mmCIF file of C-alpha atoms and ligand atoms in Angstrom:
data_model
loop_
_atom_site.group_PDB
_atom_site.id
_atom_site.type_symbol
_atom_site.label_atom_id
_atom_site.label_comp_id
_atom_site.label_asym_id
_atom_site.label_seq_id
_atom_site.Cartn_x
_atom_site.Cartn_y
_atom_site.Cartn_z
ATOM 1 C CA MET A 27 -60.166 15.633 -8.416
ATOM 2 C CA ASN A 28 -58.409 18.951 -8.172
ATOM 3 C CA ARG A 29 -59.498 22.427 -7.062
ATOM 4 C CA VAL A 30 -60.950 23.381 -10.449
ATOM 5 C CA ASN A 31 -63.115 20.237 -10.692
ATOM 6 C CA GLN A 32 -64.269 20.800 -7.138
ATOM 7 C CA LEU A 33 -64.986 24.499 -7.579
ATOM 8 C CA PHE A 34 -67.228 23.957 -10.610
ATOM 9 C CA GLY A 35 -68.518 20.455 -9.822
ATOM 10 C CA ILE A 36 -67.281 19.018 -13.141
ATOM 11 C CA GLN A 37 -65.547 15.779 -14.148
ATOM 12 C CA TYR A 38 -62.650 17.140 -16.217
ATOM 13 C CA PRO A 39 -60.882 20.487 -15.644
ATOM 14 C CA ILE A 40 -61.501 21.416 -19.294
ATOM 15 C CA ILE A 41 -63.306 24.699 -19.815
ATOM 16 C CA GLN A 42 -64.643 25.787 -23.179
ATOM 17 C CA ALA A 43 -63.920 29.478 -23.709
ATOM 18 C CA GLY A 44 -66.724 31.999 -24.163
ATOM 19 C CA MET A 45 -66.324 33.165 -27.775
ATOM 20 C CA ILE A 46 -68.424 35.758 -29.563
ATOM 21 C CA TRP A 47 -70.505 34.291 -32.420
ATOM 22 C CA CYS A 48 -69.206 30.763 -31.741
ATOM 23 C CA SER A 49 -70.342 29.668 -28.299
ATOM 24 C CA GLY A 50 -74.086 29.603 -27.829
ATOM 25 C CA TRP A 51 -76.141 27.191 -25.727
ATOM 26 C CA GLU A 52 -75.609 24.199 -28.033
ATOM 27 C CA LEU A 53 -71.831 24.233 -27.629
ATOM 28 C CA ALA A 54 -71.977 25.076 -23.911
ATOM 29 C CA ALA A 55 -74.458 22.264 -23.182
ATOM 30 C CA ALA A 56 -72.471 19.749 -25.278
ATOM 31 C CA VAL A 57 -69.224 20.498 -23.437
ATOM 32 C CA SER A 58 -70.893 20.384 -20.019
ATOM 33 C CA ASN A 59 -72.656 17.117 -20.890
ATOM 34 C CA ALA A 60 -69.265 15.665 -21.909
ATOM 35 C CA GLY A 61 -67.829 16.410 -18.440
ATOM 36 C CA GLY A 62 -66.144 19.780 -19.048
ATOM 37 C CA LEU A 63 -67.486 23.269 -18.348
ATOM 38 C CA GLY A 64 -69.397 24.860 -21.236
ATOM 39 C CA ILE A 65 -69.593 28.631 -21.496
ATOM 40 C CA ILE A 66 -72.114 30.829 -23.311
ATOM 41 C CA GLY A 67 -70.305 33.814 -24.878
ATOM 42 C CA ALA A 68 -72.577 36.787 -24.097
ATOM 43 C CA GLY A 69 -70.440 39.393 -25.909
ATOM 44 C CA SER A 70 -72.315 38.987 -29.215
ATOM 45 C CA MET A 71 -75.807 38.582 -27.712
ATOM 46 C CA TYR A 72 -78.472 41.212 -27.161
ATOM 47 C CA PRO A 73 -79.970 40.799 -23.661
ATOM 48 C CA ASP A 74 -83.124 38.901 -24.736
ATOM 49 C CA ILE A 75 -80.963 36.548 -26.827
ATOM 50 C CA LEU A 76 -78.708 35.869 -23.861
ATOM 51 C CA ARG A 77 -81.742 34.967 -21.711
ATOM 52 C CA ASP A 78 -82.963 32.591 -24.397
ATOM 53 C CA HIS A 79 -79.555 30.885 -24.626
ATOM 54 C CA ILE A 80 -79.355 30.489 -20.841
ATOM 55 C CA ARG A 81 -82.822 28.896 -20.726
ATOM 56 C CA LYS A 82 -82.056 26.552 -23.629
ATOM 57 C CA CYS A 83 -78.759 25.553 -22.003
ATOM 58 C CA LYS A 84 -80.534 24.768 -18.732
ATOM 59 C CA ALA A 85 -83.004 22.596 -20.635
ATOM 60 C CA ALA A 86 -80.209 20.782 -22.505
ATOM 61 C CA THR A 87 -77.996 19.921 -19.527
ATOM 62 C CA ASP A 88 -78.362 19.316 -15.820
ATOM 63 C CA LYS A 89 -74.608 19.890 -15.426
ATOM 64 C CA PRO A 90 -73.012 23.219 -14.399
ATOM 65 C CA PHE A 91 -72.372 25.773 -17.152
ATOM 66 C CA ALA A 92 -71.188 29.396 -17.208
ATOM 67 C CA VAL A 93 -71.645 32.678 -19.055
ATOM 68 C CA ASN A 94 -68.719 34.815 -20.243
ATOM 69 C CA VAL A 95 -69.296 38.553 -20.010
ATOM 70 C CA PRO A 96 -66.731 40.852 -21.682
ATOM 71 C CA LEU A 97 -66.946 43.850 -19.341
ATOM 72 C CA LEU A 98 -66.755 46.346 -22.186
ATOM 73 C CA TYR A 99 -70.111 45.118 -23.511
ATOM 74 C CA PRO A 100 -72.492 48.085 -24.073
ATOM 75 C CA ASP A 101 -75.542 46.665 -22.188
ATOM 76 C CA ILE A 102 -73.548 45.146 -19.338
ATOM 77 C CA ASP A 103 -76.095 46.011 -16.584
ATOM 78 C CA GLN A 104 -78.842 44.142 -18.422
ATOM 79 C CA HIS A 105 -76.632 41.102 -18.970
ATOM 80 C CA ILE A 106 -75.701 40.977 -15.312
ATOM 81 C CA GLN A 107 -79.325 41.316 -14.226
ATOM 82 C CA ILE A 108 -80.314 38.407 -16.499
ATOM 83 C CA ILE A 109 -77.470 36.219 -15.212
ATOM 84 C CA ILE A 110 -78.604 36.831 -11.625
ATOM 85 C CA GLU A 111 -82.309 36.354 -12.397
ATOM 86 C CA GLU A 112 -81.660 33.126 -14.290
ATOM 87 C CA LYS A 113 -79.445 31.835 -11.456
ATOM 88 C CA VAL A 114 -76.480 31.041 -13.697
ATOM 89 C CA PRO A 115 -74.045 29.270 -11.321
ATOM 90 C CA ILE A 116 -70.716 30.554 -12.733
ATOM 91 C CA VAL A 117 -69.606 33.718 -14.541
ATOM 92 C CA PHE A 118 -66.362 34.310 -16.418
ATOM 93 C CA THR A 119 -65.638 38.025 -16.765
ATOM 94 C CA SER A 120 -63.036 39.422 -19.161
ATOM 95 C CA ALA A 121 -61.772 42.607 -20.794
ATOM 96 C CA GLY A 122 -62.196 44.917 -17.785
ATOM 97 C CA SER A 123 -61.669 45.375 -14.059
ATOM 98 C CA PRO A 124 -62.789 42.543 -11.758
ATOM 99 C CA LYS A 125 -63.443 44.980 -8.893
ATOM 100 C CA LYS A 126 -66.751 46.419 -10.052
ATOM 101 C CA TRP A 127 -68.931 43.316 -10.510
ATOM 102 C CA THR A 128 -67.331 40.519 -8.458
ATOM 103 C CA PRO A 129 -68.980 41.515 -5.121
ATOM 104 C CA LEU A 130 -72.457 41.620 -6.713
ATOM 105 C CA PHE A 131 -72.052 38.180 -8.302
ATOM 106 C CA LYS A 132 -70.651 36.718 -5.091
ATOM 107 C CA SER A 133 -73.476 38.165 -2.972
ATOM 108 C CA ASN A 134 -75.880 36.333 -5.320
ATOM 109 C CA GLY A 135 -74.067 33.027 -4.825
ATOM 110 C CA ILE A 136 -72.454 33.075 -8.284
ATOM 111 C CA LYS A 137 -68.882 31.857 -8.690
ATOM 112 C CA VAL A 138 -66.657 34.377 -10.457
ATOM 113 C CA VAL A 139 -63.636 33.743 -12.635
ATOM 114 C CA HIS A 140 -61.755 36.581 -14.315
ATOM 115 C CA VAL A 141 -59.506 36.381 -17.388
ATOM 116 C CA VAL A 142 -56.104 38.136 -17.241
ATOM 117 C CA ALA A 143 -52.922 38.376 -19.301
ATOM 118 C CA SER A 144 -50.490 39.416 -16.521
ATOM 119 C CA SER A 145 -49.518 38.571 -12.923
ATOM 120 C CA LEU A 146 -50.280 42.128 -11.853
ATOM 121 C CA LEU A 147 -53.899 41.857 -12.943
ATOM 122 C CA ALA A 148 -54.098 38.343 -11.477
ATOM 123 C CA LEU A 149 -53.209 39.805 -8.083
ATOM 124 C CA LYS A 150 -55.915 42.462 -8.473
ATOM 125 C CA CYS A 151 -58.430 39.710 -9.242
ATOM 126 C CA GLN A 152 -57.446 37.834 -6.122
ATOM 127 C CA GLU A 153 -57.855 41.016 -4.064
ATOM 128 C CA ALA A 154 -61.279 41.525 -5.673
ATOM 129 C CA GLY A 155 -62.319 38.102 -4.319
ATOM 130 C CA VAL A 156 -62.640 36.007 -7.480
ATOM 131 C CA ASP A 157 -62.927 32.216 -7.083
ATOM 132 C CA ALA A 158 -60.404 31.404 -9.819
ATOM 133 C CA ILE A 159 -58.310 33.078 -12.484
ATOM 134 C CA VAL A 160 -57.826 32.326 -16.167
ATOM 135 C CA ALA A 161 -54.346 33.394 -17.301
ATOM 136 C CA GLU A 162 -54.373 33.743 -21.074
ATOM 137 C CA GLY A 163 -51.163 33.928 -23.089
ATOM 138 C CA PHE A 164 -50.184 35.558 -26.387
ATOM 139 C CA GLU A 165 -51.128 32.506 -28.477
ATOM 140 C CA ALA A 166 -54.838 33.038 -27.766
ATOM 141 C CA GLY A 167 -57.400 34.195 -30.308
ATOM 142 C CA GLY A 168 -59.613 37.250 -29.975
ATOM 143 C CA HIS A 169 -58.870 39.918 -27.376
ATOM 144 C CA ASN A 170 -55.338 39.580 -26.093
ATOM 145 C CA GLY A 171 -52.867 41.179 -23.690
ATOM 146 C CA ARG A 172 -50.790 44.157 -24.825
ATOM 147 C CA GLU A 173 -47.582 42.787 -23.318
ATOM 148 C CA GLU A 174 -47.486 39.682 -25.537
ATOM 149 C CA THR A 175 -46.544 37.349 -22.670
ATOM 150 C CA THR A 176 -46.694 33.753 -23.903
ATOM 151 C CA THR A 177 -48.561 31.032 -22.012
ATOM 152 C CA LEU A 178 -45.230 29.334 -21.275
ATOM 153 C CA CYS A 179 -44.011 32.413 -19.386
ATOM 154 C CA LEU A 180 -47.331 33.635 -18.011
ATOM 155 C CA ILE A 181 -48.589 30.526 -16.186
ATOM 156 C CA PRO A 182 -45.577 30.004 -13.856
ATOM 157 C CA ALA A 183 -45.492 33.751 -13.118
ATOM 158 C CA VAL A 184 -49.182 33.881 -12.202
ATOM 159 C CA ARG A 185 -48.866 30.620 -10.249
ATOM 160 C CA LYS A 186 -46.173 32.268 -8.134
ATOM 161 C CA ALA A 187 -48.238 35.412 -7.620
ATOM 162 C CA ILE A 188 -51.611 33.991 -6.558
ATOM 163 C CA ALA A 189 -53.115 31.299 -4.326
ATOM 164 C CA VAL A 190 -56.567 30.831 -5.910
ATOM 165 C CA PRO A 191 -57.139 28.101 -8.536
ATOM 166 C CA LEU A 192 -55.431 28.859 -11.845
ATOM 167 C CA ILE A 193 -56.732 27.987 -15.300
ATOM 168 C CA ALA A 194 -54.371 28.270 -18.287
ATOM 169 C CA ALA A 195 -55.470 29.538 -21.695
ATOM 170 C CA GLY A 196 -53.829 30.464 -24.983
ATOM 171 C CA GLY A 197 -52.366 27.871 -27.327
ATOM 172 C CA ILE A 198 -54.061 24.918 -25.626
ATOM 173 C CA GLY A 199 -56.053 22.613 -27.874
ATOM 174 C CA THR A 200 -54.643 19.152 -27.174
ATOM 175 C CA GLY A 201 -54.098 16.804 -24.232
ATOM 176 C CA ARG A 202 -50.350 17.299 -24.531
ATOM 177 C CA ALA A 203 -50.726 21.065 -24.202
ATOM 178 C CA MET A 204 -53.041 20.519 -21.234
ATOM 179 C CA LEU A 205 -50.394 18.392 -19.531
ATOM 180 C CA ALA A 206 -47.776 21.063 -20.252
ATOM 181 C CA ALA A 207 -50.022 23.697 -18.677
ATOM 182 C CA PHE A 208 -50.415 21.524 -15.578
ATOM 183 C CA ALA A 209 -46.618 21.114 -15.403
ATOM 184 C CA LEU A 210 -46.378 24.921 -15.367
ATOM 185 C CA GLY A 211 -48.749 25.191 -12.411
ATOM 186 C CA ALA A 212 -52.256 25.340 -13.883
ATOM 187 C CA GLU A 213 -55.101 23.287 -12.428
ATOM 188 C CA GLY A 214 -57.408 23.571 -15.408
ATOM 189 C CA VAL A 215 -57.362 24.669 -19.036
ATOM 190 C CA GLN A 216 -59.586 26.959 -21.053
ATOM 191 C CA ILE A 217 -59.862 26.041 -24.721
ATOM 192 C CA GLY A 218 -61.471 28.208 -27.394
ATOM 193 C CA THR A 219 -60.088 27.593 -30.872
ATOM 194 C CA ARG A 220 -60.510 23.822 -30.873
ATOM 195 C CA PHE A 221 -64.177 24.143 -29.875
ATOM 196 C CA VAL A 222 -64.857 26.503 -32.794
ATOM 197 C CA CYS A 223 -64.351 23.472 -35.056
ATOM 198 C CA THR A 224 -67.220 21.465 -33.582
ATOM 199 C CA HIS A 225 -70.670 20.618 -34.915
ATOM 200 C CA GLU A 226 -72.286 22.475 -32.002
ATOM 201 C CA SER A 227 -70.345 25.743 -32.422
ATOM 202 C CA SER A 228 -72.575 28.498 -33.830
ATOM 203 C CA ALA A 229 -69.794 29.806 -36.114
ATOM 204 C CA HIS A 230 -70.506 29.855 -39.862
ATOM 205 C CA ILE A 231 -69.347 26.688 -41.645
ATOM 206 C CA ASN A 232 -66.969 28.824 -43.778
ATOM 207 C CA PHE A 233 -65.243 29.957 -40.582
ATOM 208 C CA LYS A 234 -65.000 26.439 -39.144
ATOM 209 C CA GLU A 235 -63.499 25.141 -42.395
ATOM 210 C CA LYS A 236 -61.127 28.095 -42.627
ATOM 211 C CA VAL A 237 -59.911 27.501 -39.061
ATOM 212 C CA ALA A 238 -59.391 23.794 -39.746
ATOM 213 C CA SER A 239 -57.284 24.684 -42.820
ATOM 214 C CA LEU A 240 -54.926 27.150 -41.098
ATOM 215 C CA LYS A 241 -51.192 26.574 -40.944
ATOM 216 C CA GLU A 242 -48.503 27.954 -38.658
ATOM 217 C CA GLY A 243 -48.141 31.693 -39.124
ATOM 218 C CA ASP A 244 -51.647 32.253 -40.525
ATOM 219 C CA THR A 245 -52.757 34.386 -37.538
ATOM 220 C CA GLN A 246 -51.260 37.564 -36.099
ATOM 221 C CA LEU A 247 -51.907 39.948 -33.217
ATOM 222 C CA SER A 248 -53.381 43.116 -34.645
ATOM 223 C CA MET A 249 -54.876 46.495 -33.685
ATOM 224 C CA LYS A 250 -52.742 47.084 -30.594
ATOM 225 C CA LYS A 251 -53.568 50.783 -30.802
ATOM 226 C CA VAL A 252 -57.295 49.995 -30.481
ATOM 227 C CA VAL A 253 -57.839 46.645 -28.670
ATOM 228 C CA PRO A 254 -55.209 43.947 -29.362
ATOM 229 C CA VAL A 255 -56.843 41.019 -31.129
ATOM 230 C CA ARG A 256 -55.406 37.908 -32.840
ATOM 231 C CA LEU A 257 -56.812 37.561 -36.362
ATOM 232 C CA ILE A 258 -56.565 35.341 -39.411
ATOM 233 C CA LYS A 259 -54.639 37.101 -42.185
ATOM 234 C CA ASN A 260 -57.287 37.990 -44.791
ATOM 235 C CA ASP A 261 -58.178 41.097 -46.853
ATOM 236 C CA PHE A 262 -59.526 42.921 -43.788
ATOM 237 C CA PHE A 263 -56.399 42.053 -41.764
ATOM 238 C CA ASN A 264 -54.194 43.268 -44.638
ATOM 239 C CA ALA A 265 -56.031 46.595 -44.789
ATOM 240 C CA ILE A 266 -55.502 47.115 -41.046
ATOM 241 C CA HIS A 267 -51.881 45.933 -41.267
ATOM 242 C CA GLU A 268 -51.099 48.322 -44.118
ATOM 243 C CA ALA A 269 -52.675 51.217 -42.197
ATOM 244 C CA GLU A 270 -50.744 50.317 -39.025
ATOM 245 C CA ASN A 271 -47.470 50.139 -40.978
ATOM 246 C CA ARG A 272 -47.883 53.655 -42.292
ATOM 247 C CA GLY A 273 -48.653 54.909 -38.769
ATOM 248 C CA ALA A 274 -52.442 55.306 -38.943
ATOM 249 C CA GLY A 275 -54.004 56.583 -35.728
ATOM 250 C CA VAL A 276 -56.799 55.075 -33.636
ATOM 251 C CA GLU A 277 -59.500 57.049 -35.445
ATOM 252 C CA GLU A 278 -58.542 55.724 -38.873
ATOM 253 C CA LEU A 279 -58.171 52.140 -37.608
ATOM 254 C CA VAL A 280 -61.603 52.302 -35.977
ATOM 255 C CA GLN A 281 -63.004 53.641 -39.241
ATOM 256 C CA ILE A 282 -61.517 50.739 -41.236
ATOM 257 C CA LEU A 283 -62.861 48.297 -38.638
ATOM 258 C CA GLY A 284 -66.385 49.725 -38.920
ATOM 259 C CA ARG A 285 -69.204 47.955 -37.135
ATOM 260 C CA ALA A 286 -70.071 44.273 -36.776
ATOM 261 C CA ARG A 287 -67.036 42.948 -38.709
ATOM 262 C CA ALA A 288 -66.667 40.017 -36.342
ATOM 263 C CA LYS A 289 -70.273 39.016 -37.067
ATOM 264 C CA MET A 290 -69.674 39.444 -40.824
ATOM 265 C CA GLY A 291 -66.791 36.999 -40.667
ATOM 266 C CA MET A 292 -67.406 34.445 -37.952
ATOM 267 C CA TYR A 293 -71.227 34.271 -38.113
ATOM 268 C CA GLU A 294 -72.118 35.314 -41.652
ATOM 269 C CA GLY A 295 -69.152 33.605 -43.297
ATOM 270 C CA ASP A 296 -67.345 36.390 -45.191
ATOM 271 C CA MET A 297 -63.772 35.076 -45.080
ATOM 272 C CA ASN A 298 -62.290 38.064 -46.956
ATOM 273 C CA GLU A 299 -63.771 41.153 -45.330
ATOM 274 C CA GLY A 300 -64.783 39.772 -41.921
ATOM 275 C CA GLU A 301 -62.824 40.051 -38.658
ATOM 276 C CA LEU A 302 -61.745 36.456 -38.008
ATOM 277 C CA GLU A 303 -60.615 35.944 -34.396
ATOM 278 C CA ILE A 304 -58.785 32.689 -33.679
ATOM 279 C CA GLY A 305 -55.760 31.344 -31.784
ATOM 280 C CA GLN A 306 -52.401 30.063 -33.034
ATOM 281 C CA VAL A 307 -53.337 26.499 -32.107
ATOM 282 C CA ALA A 308 -55.672 26.437 -35.132
ATOM 283 C CA ALA A 309 -52.628 25.138 -37.032
ATOM 284 C CA LEU A 310 -53.015 21.828 -35.150
ATOM 285 C CA ILE A 311 -56.716 21.345 -35.928
ATOM 286 C CA ASP A 312 -57.635 19.270 -38.949
ATOM 287 C CA GLY A 313 -61.363 18.630 -38.798
ATOM 288 C CA ILE A 314 -64.801 19.477 -37.476
ATOM 289 C CA LYS A 315 -66.103 17.053 -34.844
ATOM 290 C CA PRO A 316 -68.746 16.742 -32.129
ATOM 291 C CA ALA A 317 -67.725 18.693 -28.999
ATOM 292 C CA ALA A 318 -67.927 15.555 -26.825
ATOM 293 C CA GLU A 319 -65.382 13.841 -29.089
ATOM 294 C CA VAL A 320 -63.026 16.807 -28.660
ATOM 295 C CA VAL A 321 -63.330 16.603 -24.849
ATOM 296 C CA HIS A 322 -62.708 12.843 -24.840
ATOM 297 C CA GLU A 323 -59.751 13.105 -27.237
ATOM 298 C CA ILE A 324 -58.125 15.751 -25.052
ATOM 299 C CA VAL A 325 -58.600 13.635 -21.903
ATOM 300 C CA ALA A 326 -57.208 10.498 -23.607
ATOM 301 C CA GLU A 327 -54.196 12.376 -25.000
ATOM 302 C CA PHE A 328 -53.555 13.982 -21.598
ATOM 303 C CA GLU A 329 -53.545 10.560 -19.898
ATOM 304 C CA ALA A 330 -51.298 9.008 -22.573
ATOM 305 C CA ALA A 331 -48.814 11.885 -22.447
ATOM 306 C CA LYS A 332 -48.804 11.776 -18.633
ATOM 307 C CA ALA A 333 -47.984 8.054 -18.699
ATOM 308 C CA GLU A 334 -45.203 8.731 -21.215
ATOM 309 C CA MET A 335 -43.709 11.421 -18.968
ATOM 310 C CA CYS A 336 -43.813 9.115 -15.928
ATOM 311 C CA ASN A 337 -41.186 6.943 -17.632
ATOM 312 C CA LEU A 338 -38.782 9.845 -18.064
ATOM 313 C CA SER A 339 -35.485 9.582 -16.263
ATOM 314 C CA PHE A 340 -32.171 11.333 -16.663
HETATM 315 P P1 LIG B 13 -69.053 46.048 -32.903
HETATM 316 O O1 LIG B 13 -69.327 47.315 -32.166
HETATM 317 O O2 LIG B 13 -68.307 46.085 -34.166
HETATM 318 O O3 LIG B 13 -70.472 45.403 -33.238
HETATM 319 C C1 LIG B 13 -71.356 45.040 -32.253
HETATM 320 C C2 LIG B 13 -71.791 43.633 -32.583
HETATM 321 O O4 LIG B 13 -72.299 43.021 -31.426
HETATM 322 C C3 LIG B 13 -72.853 43.592 -33.654
HETATM 323 O O5 LIG B 13 -72.610 42.533 -34.508
HETATM 324 C C4 LIG B 13 -74.135 43.414 -32.863
HETATM 325 O O6 LIG B 13 -75.071 42.609 -33.535
HETATM 326 C C5 LIG B 13 -73.667 42.684 -31.611
HETATM 327 N N1 LIG B 13 -74.350 43.097 -30.373
HETATM 328 C C6 LIG B 13 -74.811 42.253 -29.442
HETATM 329 N N2 LIG B 13 -75.363 42.923 -28.445
HETATM 330 C C7 LIG B 13 -75.244 44.223 -28.728
HETATM 331 C C8 LIG B 13 -75.632 45.418 -28.059
HETATM 332 N N3 LIG B 13 -76.262 45.405 -26.890
HETATM 333 N N4 LIG B 13 -75.335 46.599 -28.635
HETATM 334 C C9 LIG B 13 -74.692 46.656 -29.817
HETATM 335 N N5 LIG B 13 -74.313 45.550 -30.499
HETATM 336 C C10 LIG B 13 -74.588 44.341 -29.950
HETATM 337 O O7 LIG B 13 -68.396 45.089 -31.829
HETATM 338 P P2 LIG B 13 -67.610 43.684 -31.969
HETATM 339 O O8 LIG B 13 -68.361 42.786 -32.897
HETATM 340 O O9 LIG B 13 -66.174 43.922 -32.248
HETATM 341 O O10 LIG B 13 -67.703 43.155 -30.464
HETATM 342 C C11 LIG B 13 -68.951 42.864 -29.882
HETATM 343 C C12 LIG B 13 -68.758 42.426 -28.426
HETATM 344 O O11 LIG B 13 -67.935 41.281 -28.351
HETATM 345 C C13 LIG B 13 -68.121 43.427 -27.490
HETATM 346 O O12 LIG B 13 -68.832 43.365 -26.273
HETATM 347 C C14 LIG B 13 -66.713 42.931 -27.292
HETATM 348 O O13 LIG B 13 -66.209 43.239 -26.038
HETATM 349 C C15 LIG B 13 -66.898 41.454 -27.397
HETATM 350 N N6 LIG B 13 -65.680 40.783 -27.855
HETATM 351 C C16 LIG B 13 -65.172 39.760 -27.094
HETATM 352 C C17 LIG B 13 -64.059 39.086 -27.467
HETATM 353 C C18 LIG B 13 -63.477 38.017 -26.615
HETATM 354 O O14 LIG B 13 -62.355 37.594 -26.857
HETATM 355 N N7 LIG B 13 -64.176 37.508 -25.595
HETATM 356 C C19 LIG B 13 -63.391 39.388 -28.729
HETATM 357 C C20 LIG B 13 -63.985 40.468 -29.451
HETATM 358 C C21 LIG B 13 -65.098 41.125 -29.027
HETATM 359 P P3 LIG B 13 -75.996 43.195 -34.724
HETATM 360 O O15 LIG B 13 -75.082 43.338 -35.913
HETATM 361 O O16 LIG B 13 -76.983 42.102 -34.919
HETATM 362 O O17 LIG B 13 -76.589 44.485 -34.267
#
């Protein structure tokens, strides 16, 4: 038992990341039932859809689960109202300031965790009264920090800066990586990419298969002028990359991006023109499995690697 297990009331300090178009109630419930913490990704859900997912998740598990709310979501007030009304026990907020919503969640008895990519923001989260912090490094998929700090450098820096429980994210998809994160000072891990390649993920099968086929170097951080996001290199990525290289401004990049490209790719399965958000650790994934199997594999590999390290001497 460590502080993260205790805080959430879960068996393993393995948290499935909230991911647009990939993490609905089926994935969240499967991860929670397997002893981790499942998260519903609200960023791609209209308010009535979010309520439906929360209710289905409650029916599918009696274990704790959470909702991830990207704070730049257009109907944020409605999402927050639904989360409070439905008595969701834990909320992970991201992509915004923790100051505005944390007091409201806390006054409703909801535990709050905020996702950051720097020690400075981690300190602000602590001041805002969050219960825990996710520090997410450069390797991560989807929205990412501008400063490109890697998980290896970020976790010890945040550990030094804050006292609240720390969860590491970015580049973690195996038990070995989990152990490494713990060695750096984390008390839990948040894993997105590996859970995309599960039966319960709501991603399109084309996206799951694409992710499982990726090799080192197949993703890159893109669109720093708009919102930095790690993408698979496809036709859409190349169009953005070419525009960025010739110095295109925000307006042109936003025009190329258009609307609902993430849905087109990750949910509708267009692997050429869609926006495909995934982390570097995809290069280590080689198949699509049940989410429970992923949780158990990570735990077993963590224990084996820990035992191996115990025999180290110099
Ligand atoms: P776009 O503006 O390109 O498109 C909006 C998409 O979100 C559409 O596909 C739309 O579905 C869906 N959607 C869900 N609820 C709403 C709503 N209330 N109003 C408008 N659209 C809605 O945005 P993106 O697809 O790039 O991003 C969508 C959301 O996901 C944002 O909130 C963003 O912050 C979040 N996000 C989170 C990431 C993360 O790492 N956690 C990464 C990237 C984005 P439809 O087509 O059916 O209308």
